[in-house]
Coordinates of C-alpha atoms in Angstrom, one line a residue:
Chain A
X17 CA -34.5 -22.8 -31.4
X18 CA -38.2 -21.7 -30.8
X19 CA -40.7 -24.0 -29.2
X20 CA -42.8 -22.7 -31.6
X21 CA -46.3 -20.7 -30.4
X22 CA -48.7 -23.4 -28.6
X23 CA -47.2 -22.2 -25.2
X24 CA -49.9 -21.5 -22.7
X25 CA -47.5 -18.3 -21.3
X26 CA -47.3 -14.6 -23.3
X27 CA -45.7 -14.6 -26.3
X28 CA -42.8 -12.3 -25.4
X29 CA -42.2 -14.5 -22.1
X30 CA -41.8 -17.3 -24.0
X31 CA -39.4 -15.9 -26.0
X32 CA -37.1 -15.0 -23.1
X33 CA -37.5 -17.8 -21.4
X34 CA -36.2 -19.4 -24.6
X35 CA -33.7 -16.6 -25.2
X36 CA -32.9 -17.8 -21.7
X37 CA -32.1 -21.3 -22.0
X38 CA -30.5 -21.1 -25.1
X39 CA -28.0 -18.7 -23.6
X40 CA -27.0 -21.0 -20.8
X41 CA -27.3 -24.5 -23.5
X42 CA -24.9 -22.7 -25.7
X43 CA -22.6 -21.7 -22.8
X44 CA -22.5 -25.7 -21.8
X45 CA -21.9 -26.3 -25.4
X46 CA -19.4 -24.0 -26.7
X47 CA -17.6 -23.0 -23.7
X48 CA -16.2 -19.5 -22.6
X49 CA -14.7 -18.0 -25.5
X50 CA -18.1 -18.2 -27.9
X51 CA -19.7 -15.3 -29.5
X52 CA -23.2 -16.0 -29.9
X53 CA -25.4 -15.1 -33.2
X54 CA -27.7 -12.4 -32.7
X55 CA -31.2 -13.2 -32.0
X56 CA -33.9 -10.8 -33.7
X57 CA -35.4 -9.6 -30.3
X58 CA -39.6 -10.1 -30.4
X59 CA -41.8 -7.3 -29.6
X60 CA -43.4 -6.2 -27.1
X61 CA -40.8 -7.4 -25.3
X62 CA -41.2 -7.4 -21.3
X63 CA -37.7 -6.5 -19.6
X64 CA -36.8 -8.5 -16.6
X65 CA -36.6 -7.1 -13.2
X66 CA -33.5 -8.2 -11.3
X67 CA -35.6 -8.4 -7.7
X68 CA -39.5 -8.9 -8.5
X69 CA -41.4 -11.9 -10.0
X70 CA -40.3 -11.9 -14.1
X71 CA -42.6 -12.0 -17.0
X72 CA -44.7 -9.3 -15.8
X73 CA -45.8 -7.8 -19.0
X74 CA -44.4 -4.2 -19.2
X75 CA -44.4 -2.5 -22.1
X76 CA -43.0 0.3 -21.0
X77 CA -39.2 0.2 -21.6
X78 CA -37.7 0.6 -24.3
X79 CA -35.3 -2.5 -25.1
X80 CA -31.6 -1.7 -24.5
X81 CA -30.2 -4.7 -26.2
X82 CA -31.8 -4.0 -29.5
X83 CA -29.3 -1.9 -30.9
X84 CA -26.2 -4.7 -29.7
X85 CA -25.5 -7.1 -32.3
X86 CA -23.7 -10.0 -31.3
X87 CA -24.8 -11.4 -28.1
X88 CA -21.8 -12.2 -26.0
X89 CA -21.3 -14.8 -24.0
X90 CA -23.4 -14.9 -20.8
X91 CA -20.6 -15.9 -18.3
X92 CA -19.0 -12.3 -19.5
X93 CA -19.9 -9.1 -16.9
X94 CA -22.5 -7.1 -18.4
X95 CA -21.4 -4.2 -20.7
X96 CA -24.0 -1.6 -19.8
X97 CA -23.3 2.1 -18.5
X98 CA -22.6 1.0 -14.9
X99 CA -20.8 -2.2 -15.2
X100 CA -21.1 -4.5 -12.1
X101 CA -17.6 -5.8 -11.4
X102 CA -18.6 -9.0 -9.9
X103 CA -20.1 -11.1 -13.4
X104 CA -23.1 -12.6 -13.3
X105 CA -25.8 -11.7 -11.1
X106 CA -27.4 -14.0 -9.5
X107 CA -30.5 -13.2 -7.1
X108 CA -31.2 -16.8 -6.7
X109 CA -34.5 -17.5 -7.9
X110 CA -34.2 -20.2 -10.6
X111 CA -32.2 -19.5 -13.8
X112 CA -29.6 -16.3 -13.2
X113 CA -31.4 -13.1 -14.4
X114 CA -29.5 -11.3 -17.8
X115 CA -27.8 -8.2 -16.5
X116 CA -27.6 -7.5 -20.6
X117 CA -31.0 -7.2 -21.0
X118 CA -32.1 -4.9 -17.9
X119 CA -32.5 -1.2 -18.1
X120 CA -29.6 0.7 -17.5
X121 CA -30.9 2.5 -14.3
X122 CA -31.4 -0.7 -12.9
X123 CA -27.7 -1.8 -13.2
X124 CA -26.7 1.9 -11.9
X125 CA -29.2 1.6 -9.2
X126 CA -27.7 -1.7 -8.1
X127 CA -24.0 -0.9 -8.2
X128 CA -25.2 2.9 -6.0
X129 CA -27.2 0.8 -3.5
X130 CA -23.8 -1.1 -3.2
X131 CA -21.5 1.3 -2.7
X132 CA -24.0 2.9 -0.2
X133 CA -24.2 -0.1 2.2
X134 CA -20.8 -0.4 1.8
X135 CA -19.8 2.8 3.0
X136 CA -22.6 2.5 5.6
X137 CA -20.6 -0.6 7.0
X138 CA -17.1 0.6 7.0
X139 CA -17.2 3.6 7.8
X140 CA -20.0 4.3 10.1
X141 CA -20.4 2.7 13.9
X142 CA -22.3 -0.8 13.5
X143 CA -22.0 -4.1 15.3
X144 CA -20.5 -5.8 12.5
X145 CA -17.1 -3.7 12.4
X146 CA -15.3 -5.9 14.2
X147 CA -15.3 -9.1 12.0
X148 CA -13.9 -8.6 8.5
X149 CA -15.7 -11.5 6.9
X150 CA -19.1 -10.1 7.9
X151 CA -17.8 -6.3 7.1
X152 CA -17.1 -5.8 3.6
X153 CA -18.2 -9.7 2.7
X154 CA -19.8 -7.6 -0.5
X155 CA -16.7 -5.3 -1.6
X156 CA -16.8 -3.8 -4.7
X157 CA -14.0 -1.2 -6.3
X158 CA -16.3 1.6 -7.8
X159 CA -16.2 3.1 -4.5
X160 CA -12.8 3.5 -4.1
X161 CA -12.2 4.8 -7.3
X162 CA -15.2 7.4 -7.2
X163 CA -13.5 8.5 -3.9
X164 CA -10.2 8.7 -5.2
X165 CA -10.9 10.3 -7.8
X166 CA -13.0 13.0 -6.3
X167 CA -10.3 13.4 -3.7
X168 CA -7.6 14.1 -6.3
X169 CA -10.4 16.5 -8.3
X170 CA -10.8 18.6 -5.3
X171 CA -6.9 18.6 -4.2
X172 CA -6.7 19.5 -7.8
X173 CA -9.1 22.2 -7.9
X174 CA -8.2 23.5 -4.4
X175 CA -4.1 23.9 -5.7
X176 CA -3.6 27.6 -7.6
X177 CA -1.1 26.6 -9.1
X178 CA 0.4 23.0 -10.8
X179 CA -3.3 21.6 -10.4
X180 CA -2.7 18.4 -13.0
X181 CA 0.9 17.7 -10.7
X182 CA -1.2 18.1 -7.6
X183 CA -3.6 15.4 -9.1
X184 CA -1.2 13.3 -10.1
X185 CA 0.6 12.8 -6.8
X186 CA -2.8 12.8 -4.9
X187 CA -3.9 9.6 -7.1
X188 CA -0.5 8.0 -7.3
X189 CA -0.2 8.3 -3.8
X190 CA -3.6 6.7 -3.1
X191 CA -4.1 4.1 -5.6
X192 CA -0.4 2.7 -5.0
X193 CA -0.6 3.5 -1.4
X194 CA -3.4 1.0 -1.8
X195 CA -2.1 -1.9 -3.0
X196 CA 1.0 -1.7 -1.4
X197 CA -0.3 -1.3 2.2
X198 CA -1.9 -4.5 1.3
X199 CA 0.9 -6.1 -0.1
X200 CA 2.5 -5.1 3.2
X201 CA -0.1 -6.9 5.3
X202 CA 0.5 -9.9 3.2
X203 CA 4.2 -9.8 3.4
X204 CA 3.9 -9.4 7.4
X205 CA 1.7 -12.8 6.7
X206 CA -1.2 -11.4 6.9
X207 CA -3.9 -13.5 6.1
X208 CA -6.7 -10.9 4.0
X209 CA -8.0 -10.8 0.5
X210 CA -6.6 -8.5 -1.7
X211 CA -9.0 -6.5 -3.8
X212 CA -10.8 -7.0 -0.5
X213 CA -8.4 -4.9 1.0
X214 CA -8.4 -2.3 -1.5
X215 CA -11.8 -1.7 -1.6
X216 CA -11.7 -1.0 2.2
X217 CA -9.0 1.3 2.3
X218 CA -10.4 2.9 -0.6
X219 CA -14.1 3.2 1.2
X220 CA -12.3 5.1 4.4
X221 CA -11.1 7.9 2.3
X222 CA -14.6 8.7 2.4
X223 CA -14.2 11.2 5.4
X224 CA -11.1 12.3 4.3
X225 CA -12.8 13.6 1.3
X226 CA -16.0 15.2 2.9
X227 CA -12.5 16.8 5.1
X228 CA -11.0 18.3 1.4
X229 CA -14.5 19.3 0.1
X230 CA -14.8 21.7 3.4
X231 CA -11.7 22.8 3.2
X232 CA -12.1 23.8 -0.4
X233 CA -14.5 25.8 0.6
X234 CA -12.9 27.8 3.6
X235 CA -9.3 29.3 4.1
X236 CA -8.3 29.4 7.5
X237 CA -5.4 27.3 8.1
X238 CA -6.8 27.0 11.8
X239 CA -10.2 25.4 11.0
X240 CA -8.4 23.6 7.9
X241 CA -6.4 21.8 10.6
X242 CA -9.2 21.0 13.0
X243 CA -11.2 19.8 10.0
X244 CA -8.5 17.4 9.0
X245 CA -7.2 16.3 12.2
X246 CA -11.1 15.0 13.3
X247 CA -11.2 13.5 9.0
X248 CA -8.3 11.7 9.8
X249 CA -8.9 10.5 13.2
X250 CA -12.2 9.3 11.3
X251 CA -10.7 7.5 8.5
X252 CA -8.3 6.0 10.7
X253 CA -10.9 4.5 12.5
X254 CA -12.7 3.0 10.0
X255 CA -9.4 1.2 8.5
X256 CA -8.3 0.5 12.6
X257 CA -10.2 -3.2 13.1
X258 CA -9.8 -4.9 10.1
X259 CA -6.2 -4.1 9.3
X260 CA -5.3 -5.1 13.1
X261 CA -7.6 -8.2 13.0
X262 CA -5.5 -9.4 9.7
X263 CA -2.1 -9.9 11.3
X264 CA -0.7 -11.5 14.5
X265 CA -1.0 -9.2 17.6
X266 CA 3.0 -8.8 17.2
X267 CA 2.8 -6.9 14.5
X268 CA -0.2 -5.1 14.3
X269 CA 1.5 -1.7 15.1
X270 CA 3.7 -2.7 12.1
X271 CA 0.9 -3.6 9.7
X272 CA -0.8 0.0 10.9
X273 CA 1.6 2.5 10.7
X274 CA 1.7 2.6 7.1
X275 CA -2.5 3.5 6.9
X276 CA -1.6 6.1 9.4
X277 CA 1.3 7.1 7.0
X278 CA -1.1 7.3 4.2
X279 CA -3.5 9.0 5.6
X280 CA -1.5 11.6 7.3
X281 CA 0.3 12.2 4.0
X282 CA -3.1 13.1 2.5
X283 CA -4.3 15.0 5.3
X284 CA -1.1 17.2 5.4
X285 CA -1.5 17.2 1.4
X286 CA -5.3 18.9 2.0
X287 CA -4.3 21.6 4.4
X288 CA -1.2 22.4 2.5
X289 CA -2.6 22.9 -1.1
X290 CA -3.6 26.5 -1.0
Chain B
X183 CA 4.6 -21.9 7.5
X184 CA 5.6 -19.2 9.5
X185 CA 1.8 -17.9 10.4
X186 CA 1.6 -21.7 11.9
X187 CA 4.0 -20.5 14.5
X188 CA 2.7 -17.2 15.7
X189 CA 0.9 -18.1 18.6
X190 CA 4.4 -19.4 20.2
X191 CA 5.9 -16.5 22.9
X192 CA 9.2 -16.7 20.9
X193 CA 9.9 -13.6 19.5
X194 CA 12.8 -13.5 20.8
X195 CA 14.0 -16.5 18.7
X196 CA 13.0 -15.5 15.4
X197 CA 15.1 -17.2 12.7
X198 CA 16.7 -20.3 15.2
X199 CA 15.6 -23.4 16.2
X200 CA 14.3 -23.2 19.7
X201 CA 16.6 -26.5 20.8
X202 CA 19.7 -24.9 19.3
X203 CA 18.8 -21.7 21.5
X204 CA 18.9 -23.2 24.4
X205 CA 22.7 -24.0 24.4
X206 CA 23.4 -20.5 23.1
X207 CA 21.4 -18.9 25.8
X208 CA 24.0 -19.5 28.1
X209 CA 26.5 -18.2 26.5
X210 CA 24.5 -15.9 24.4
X211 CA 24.4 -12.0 25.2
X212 CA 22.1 -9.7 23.1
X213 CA 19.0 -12.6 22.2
X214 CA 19.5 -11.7 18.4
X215 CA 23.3 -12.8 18.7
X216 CA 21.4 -16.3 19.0
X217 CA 19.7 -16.4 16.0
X218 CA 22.3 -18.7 14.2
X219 CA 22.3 -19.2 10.7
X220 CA 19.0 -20.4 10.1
X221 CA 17.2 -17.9 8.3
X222 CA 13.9 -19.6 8.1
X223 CA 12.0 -21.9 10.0
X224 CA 11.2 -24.9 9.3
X225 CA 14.5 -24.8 6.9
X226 CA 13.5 -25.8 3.3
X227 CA 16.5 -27.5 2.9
X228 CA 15.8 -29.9 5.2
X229 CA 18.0 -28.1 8.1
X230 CA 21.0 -28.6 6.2
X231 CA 23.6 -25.5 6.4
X232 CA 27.0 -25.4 5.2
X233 CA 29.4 -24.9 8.2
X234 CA 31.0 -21.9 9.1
X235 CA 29.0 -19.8 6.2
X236 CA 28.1 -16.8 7.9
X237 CA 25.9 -15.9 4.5
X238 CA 23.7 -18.9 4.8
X239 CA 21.3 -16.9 4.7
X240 CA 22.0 -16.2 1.3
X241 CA 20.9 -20.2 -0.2
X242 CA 17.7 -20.4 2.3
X243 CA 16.4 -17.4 1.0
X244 CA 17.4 -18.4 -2.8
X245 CA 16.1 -22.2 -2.3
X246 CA 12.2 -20.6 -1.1
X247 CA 12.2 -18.6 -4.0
X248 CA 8.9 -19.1 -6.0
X249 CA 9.6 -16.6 -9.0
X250 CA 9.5 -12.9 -9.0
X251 CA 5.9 -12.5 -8.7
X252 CA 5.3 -14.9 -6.0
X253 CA 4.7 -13.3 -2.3
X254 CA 5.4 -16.3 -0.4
X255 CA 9.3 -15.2 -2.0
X256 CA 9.5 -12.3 -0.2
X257 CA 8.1 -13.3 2.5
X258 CA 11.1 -14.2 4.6
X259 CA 12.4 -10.6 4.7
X260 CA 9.1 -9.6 6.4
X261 CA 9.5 -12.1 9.3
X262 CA 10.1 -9.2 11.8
X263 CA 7.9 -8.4 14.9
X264 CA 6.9 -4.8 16.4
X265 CA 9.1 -5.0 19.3
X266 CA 12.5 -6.2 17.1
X267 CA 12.0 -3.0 14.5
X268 CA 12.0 -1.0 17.0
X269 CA 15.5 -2.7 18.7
X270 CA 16.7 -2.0 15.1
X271 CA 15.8 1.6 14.7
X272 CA 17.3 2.7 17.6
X273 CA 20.4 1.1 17.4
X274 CA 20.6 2.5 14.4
X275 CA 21.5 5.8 16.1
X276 CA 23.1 4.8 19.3
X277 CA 26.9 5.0 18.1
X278 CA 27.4 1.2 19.0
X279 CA 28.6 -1.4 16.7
X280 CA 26.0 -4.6 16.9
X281 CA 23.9 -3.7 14.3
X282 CA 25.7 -6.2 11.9
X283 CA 25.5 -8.3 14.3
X284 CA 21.6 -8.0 15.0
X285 CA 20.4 -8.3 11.1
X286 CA 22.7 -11.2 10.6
X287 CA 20.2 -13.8 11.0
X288 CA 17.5 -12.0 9.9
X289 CA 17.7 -9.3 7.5
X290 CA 14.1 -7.3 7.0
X291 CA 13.2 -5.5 4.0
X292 CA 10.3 -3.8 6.5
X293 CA 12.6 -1.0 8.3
X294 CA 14.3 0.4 4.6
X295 CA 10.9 0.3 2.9
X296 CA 8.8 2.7 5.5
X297 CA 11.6 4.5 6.2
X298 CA 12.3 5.8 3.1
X299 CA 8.5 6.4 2.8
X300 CA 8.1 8.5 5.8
X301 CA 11.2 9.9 5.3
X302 CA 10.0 11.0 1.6
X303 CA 7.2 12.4 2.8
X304 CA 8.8 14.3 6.0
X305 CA 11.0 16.2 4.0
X306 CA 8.1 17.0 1.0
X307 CA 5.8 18.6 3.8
X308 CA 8.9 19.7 6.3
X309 CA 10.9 21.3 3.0
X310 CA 7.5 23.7 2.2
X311 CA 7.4 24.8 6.4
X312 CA 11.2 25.6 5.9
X313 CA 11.1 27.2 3.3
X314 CA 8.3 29.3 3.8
X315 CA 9.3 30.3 7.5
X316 CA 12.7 30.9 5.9
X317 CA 11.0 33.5 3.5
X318 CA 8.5 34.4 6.0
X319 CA 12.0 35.8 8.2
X320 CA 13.3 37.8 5.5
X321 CA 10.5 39.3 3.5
X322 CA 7.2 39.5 6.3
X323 CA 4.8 39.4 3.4
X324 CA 5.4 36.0 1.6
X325 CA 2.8 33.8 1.0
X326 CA 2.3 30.2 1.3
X327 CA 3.0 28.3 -1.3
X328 CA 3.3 24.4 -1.6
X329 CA 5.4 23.3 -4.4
X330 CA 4.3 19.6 -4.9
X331 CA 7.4 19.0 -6.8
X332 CA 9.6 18.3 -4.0
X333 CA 7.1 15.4 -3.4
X334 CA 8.8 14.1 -6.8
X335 CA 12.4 14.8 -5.7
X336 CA 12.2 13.7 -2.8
X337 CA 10.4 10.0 -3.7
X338 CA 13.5 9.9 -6.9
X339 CA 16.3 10.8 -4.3
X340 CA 15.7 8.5 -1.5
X341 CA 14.3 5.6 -3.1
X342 CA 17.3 6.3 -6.0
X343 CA 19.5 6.0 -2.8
X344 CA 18.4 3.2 -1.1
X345 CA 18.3 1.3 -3.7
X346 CA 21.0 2.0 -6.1
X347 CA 24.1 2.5 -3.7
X348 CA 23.4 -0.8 -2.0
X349 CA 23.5 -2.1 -5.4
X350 CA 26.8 -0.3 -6.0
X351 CA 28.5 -1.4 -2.9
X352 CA 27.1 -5.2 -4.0
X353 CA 28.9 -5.2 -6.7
X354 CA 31.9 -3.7 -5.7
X355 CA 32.3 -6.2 -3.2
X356 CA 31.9 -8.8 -4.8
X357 CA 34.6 -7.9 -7.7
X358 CA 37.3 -7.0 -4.8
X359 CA 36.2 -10.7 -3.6
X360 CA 34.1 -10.3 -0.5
X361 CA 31.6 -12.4 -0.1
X362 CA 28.6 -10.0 -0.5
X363 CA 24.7 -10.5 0.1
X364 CA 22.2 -7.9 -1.3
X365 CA 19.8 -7.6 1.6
X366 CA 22.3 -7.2 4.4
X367 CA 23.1 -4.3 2.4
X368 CA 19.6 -2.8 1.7
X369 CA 19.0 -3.2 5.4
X370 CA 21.8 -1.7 6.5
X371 CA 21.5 1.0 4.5
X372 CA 17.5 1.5 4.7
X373 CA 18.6 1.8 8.4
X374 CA 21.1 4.4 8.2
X375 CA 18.4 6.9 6.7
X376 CA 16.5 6.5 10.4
X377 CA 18.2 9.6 11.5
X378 CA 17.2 11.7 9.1
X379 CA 13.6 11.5 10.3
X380 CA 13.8 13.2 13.6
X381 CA 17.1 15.7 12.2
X382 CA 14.5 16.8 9.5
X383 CA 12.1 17.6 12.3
X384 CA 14.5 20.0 14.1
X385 CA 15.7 21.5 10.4
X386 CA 12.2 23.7 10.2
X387 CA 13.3 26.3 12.6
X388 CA 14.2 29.1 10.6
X389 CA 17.5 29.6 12.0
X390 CA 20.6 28.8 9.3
X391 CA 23.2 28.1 11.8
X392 CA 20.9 26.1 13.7
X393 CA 20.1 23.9 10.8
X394 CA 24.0 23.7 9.5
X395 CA 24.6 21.9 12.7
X396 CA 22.3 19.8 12.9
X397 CA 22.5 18.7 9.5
X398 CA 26.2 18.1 10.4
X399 CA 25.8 16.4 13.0
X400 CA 23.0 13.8 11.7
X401 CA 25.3 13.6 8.3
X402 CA 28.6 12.7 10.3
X403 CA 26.2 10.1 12.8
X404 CA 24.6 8.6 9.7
X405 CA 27.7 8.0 7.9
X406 CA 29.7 6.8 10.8
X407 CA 27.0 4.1 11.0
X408 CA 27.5 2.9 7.6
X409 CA 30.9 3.2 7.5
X410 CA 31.3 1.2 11.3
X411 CA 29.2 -1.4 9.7
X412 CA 30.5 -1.9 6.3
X413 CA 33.9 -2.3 8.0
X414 CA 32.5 -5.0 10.4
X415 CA 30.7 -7.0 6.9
X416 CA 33.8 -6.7 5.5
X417 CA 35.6 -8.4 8.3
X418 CA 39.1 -9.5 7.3
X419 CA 39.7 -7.8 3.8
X420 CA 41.6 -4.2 3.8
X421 CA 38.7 -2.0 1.8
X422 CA 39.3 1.2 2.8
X423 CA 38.8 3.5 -0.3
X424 CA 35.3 1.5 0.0
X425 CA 34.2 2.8 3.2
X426 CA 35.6 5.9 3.2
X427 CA 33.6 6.3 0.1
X428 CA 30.7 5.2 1.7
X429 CA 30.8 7.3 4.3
X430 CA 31.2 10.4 2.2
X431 CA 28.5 9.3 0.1
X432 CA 26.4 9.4 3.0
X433 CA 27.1 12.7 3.9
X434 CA 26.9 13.9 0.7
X435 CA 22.8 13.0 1.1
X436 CA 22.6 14.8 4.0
X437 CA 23.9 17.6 2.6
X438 CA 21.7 17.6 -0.5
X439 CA 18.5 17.0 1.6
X440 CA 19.7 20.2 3.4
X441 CA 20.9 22.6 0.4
X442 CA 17.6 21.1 -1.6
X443 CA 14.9 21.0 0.9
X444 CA 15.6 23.6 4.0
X445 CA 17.3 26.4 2.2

């Protein structure tokens, strides 16, 4: 549906906008579950930045849609390399940007920046630690997993012998450790969101893995232990406030011993593997 | 809804009406002895409780049942504070016989969960110290060496415990024709593994007649527990081949953790 070529803007900004606008007609129309025809792209084509003003005409990158057939549907998180868990973005200025069409950096960029302020909130000293829905109001789970992950890589790579079983119980232990500390706070009737949750007590293993990475490096059981004693006094208390702000003061002891658990599990886990 | 209620200084009257309370109070030794039959409040069946049913328990916690995946299901067997785990845990090892008596109104699933987790993980990391001291004593050149397996055995043989012999014992009960419930059972038996904890902490030293007594002695104290309060569940019926099998079922755990993980 082209408004044909006596539009006053550039050619290839007319196009998106009407690439645009069809998108988000034909999602009213057809509902969730359509798979849009593919739309021969125009060329030059400018891409459009998620933060600055659109339409600026730059011909510089390449298109990263052209080679994707079928357009799906727009309500559907975008499928590039780094995609961003949370569905549409939206930056607020007028009709929601296409996280399809952008570049791929930008979409990697975006999800890094997130897991950087993240990190910056939970685990490092600011004003805002104290009051969950302020804290991690933007939680995300590629954090977590990156720092699972790595932590098991570098258990695994630290063990001599068994590395994949050494892996294996590091990333049970975490990721299941995870979800059922929080199913523990809700049990205890908690009141906290639960991928919320995760993605915090997957952001404080964060000093618990700077803790395995040194240790990897050195041998001394002596400086091993110091190393993870002050890691897990760390991590324990970046997970302290908003685990013990979720429950009633009763039971916060109850709702905390388990992160300790956790934690010290993993901690004795890092000094032991040799 | 039980969060609705927190704020009240009432933790003492977990699982009762507070005007019921106040008649049992005088009469009333131990504060849990008062929690009544209620086991949740407010009572989904609109207070009613069939008299003289000391498993009523049993029908509130089936009636607020919302499916398996549901957490509000569950919830009722986390309605525990700090301060009442802790009256739990260590009457668990003091040799006297309330504890069936304490978890009758309120039966938590809290104490056999995390105790079986810490105690799974005590005897992973305990079992390498022991073992490598043990070597350490008889050959002065061994090297460290953690074998993450016993983190597998470990998790299969308590949490196989805890939650199969409960089951066991369930069904046992209920074809000899006592009335049974399943998370008395789990408690009481998540309990009972409490002592294990601090016994596995004194099993690292090195010294094998050290560690055969104390093993003992935490076995015998562990299944004396269970058998004590099986026999007061029981109340009434003649079951002895049960107990007595209980109790050496107890004890024969405590002599696997011992022969498996500090040898």
């Amino acid at each position: 549906m082209s408004y044909g070529g006596a539009a006053p803007l550039h050619q290839s900004s007319q196009s998106d906008i009407d690439e645009i606008e069809n998108l988000i007609n034909d999602s009213v129309r057809f509902g969730p579950a359509t798979i849009l025809p593919a739309r021969p792209p125009s060329s030059p084509r400018a891409s459009i930045p998620v933060s600055s003003s659109p339409f600026v005409p730059s011909a510089l990158h390449p298109l990263p849609s052209s080679n994707k057939k079928p357009l799906p549907h727009f309500a559907v998180p975008s499928f590039s390399a780094g995609p961003s868990p949370q569905g549409i973005a939206t930056d607020g200025l007028g009709p929601p940007t296409n996280t399809l069409t952008e570049p791929i950096w930008d979409t990697v960029k975006r999800d890094l920046t997130r897991i950087a302020t993240n990190l910056r909130l939970v685990v490092f000293p600011n004003p805002n630690r104290e009051d969950p829905g302020k804290a991690l109001r933007d939680w995300d789970l590629w954090g977590p997993f990156f720092f699972i992950v790595f932590l098991g890589l570098v258990l695994s790579w630290s063990a001599s012998v068994k590395k994949s079983e050494v892996f294996a119980v590091a990333f049970a232990v975490l990721a299941a450790g995870a979800i059922i500390l929080t199913l523990n706070v809700l049990l205890l009737g908690g009141h906290i969101i639960f991928f919320q949750s995760l993605s915090l007590l997957g952001y404080c293993l964060f000093p618990l893995d700077i803790g395995a990475l040194i240790c990897l490096l050195g041998s001394n059981v002596i400086i091993k232990m110091m190393v993870v004693l002050v890691t897990f006094s760390w991590s324990s208390w970046a997970a302290y406030p908003f685990m013990s702000t979720a429950v009633s003061s009763r039971r916060k002891a109850l709702a905390l011993y388990p992160v300790f658990l956790m934690y010290i599990s993993i901690g004795c886990l890092i000094i032991a593997v040799d | 809804m039980e969060e609705g209620y927190s704020s009240l200084p009432t933790s003492h009257l977990l699982g009762s009406v507070p005007a019921a309370v106040a008649e049992d109070k005088t009469g009333g030794a131990a504060s849990e002895s008062s929690s009544a039959n209620l086991q949740s409040f407010p009572p989904a069946n609109g207070g009613y409780q069939a008299p003289g049913s000391a498993y009523g328990g049993d029908e509130q916690a089936t009636s607020s049942w919302k499916g398996v995946c549901s957490i509000s299901s569950y919830t009722p067997y986390f309605n525990i504070d700090t301060d009442i785990v802790v009256d739990r845990l260590i009457t668990s090892v003091y040799p006297l016989n309330d504890f069936t008596r304490k978890i009758d109104g309120n039966p938590d699933m809290y104490g056999p969960v995390w105790i079986s987790t810490t105690l799974v993980f005590m005897l992973a990391a305990l079992g390498n110290c022991a073992t490598y001291l043990m070597r350490k004593r008889n050959e002065p050149d061994a090297v460290w060496n953690f074998d993450v397996t016993f983190v597998d055995w470990a998790a299969c043989v308590i949490y196989g415990y805890a939650l199969a012999v409960p089951v066991a014992f369930y069904f046992l009960l209920q074809y000899v024709g006592c009335n049974a419930s399943l998370i008395h059972l789990w408690c009481m038996w998540g309990y009972s593994l409490f002592i294990f904890l601090p016994s596995s902490l004194l099993l690292v030293a090195p010294v094998e007649i050290f560690r055969w007594v104390i093993i003992i002695l935490a076995g015998a104290a562990s299944s004396w527990f269970v058998a004590q309060n099986l026999k007061a569940y029981t109340e009434g019926s003649d079951l002895m081949v049960l107990i007595v099998s209980a109790l050496l079922l107890q004890f024969a755990l405590a002599l696997f953790i011992k022969i498996f993980f500090f040898m």
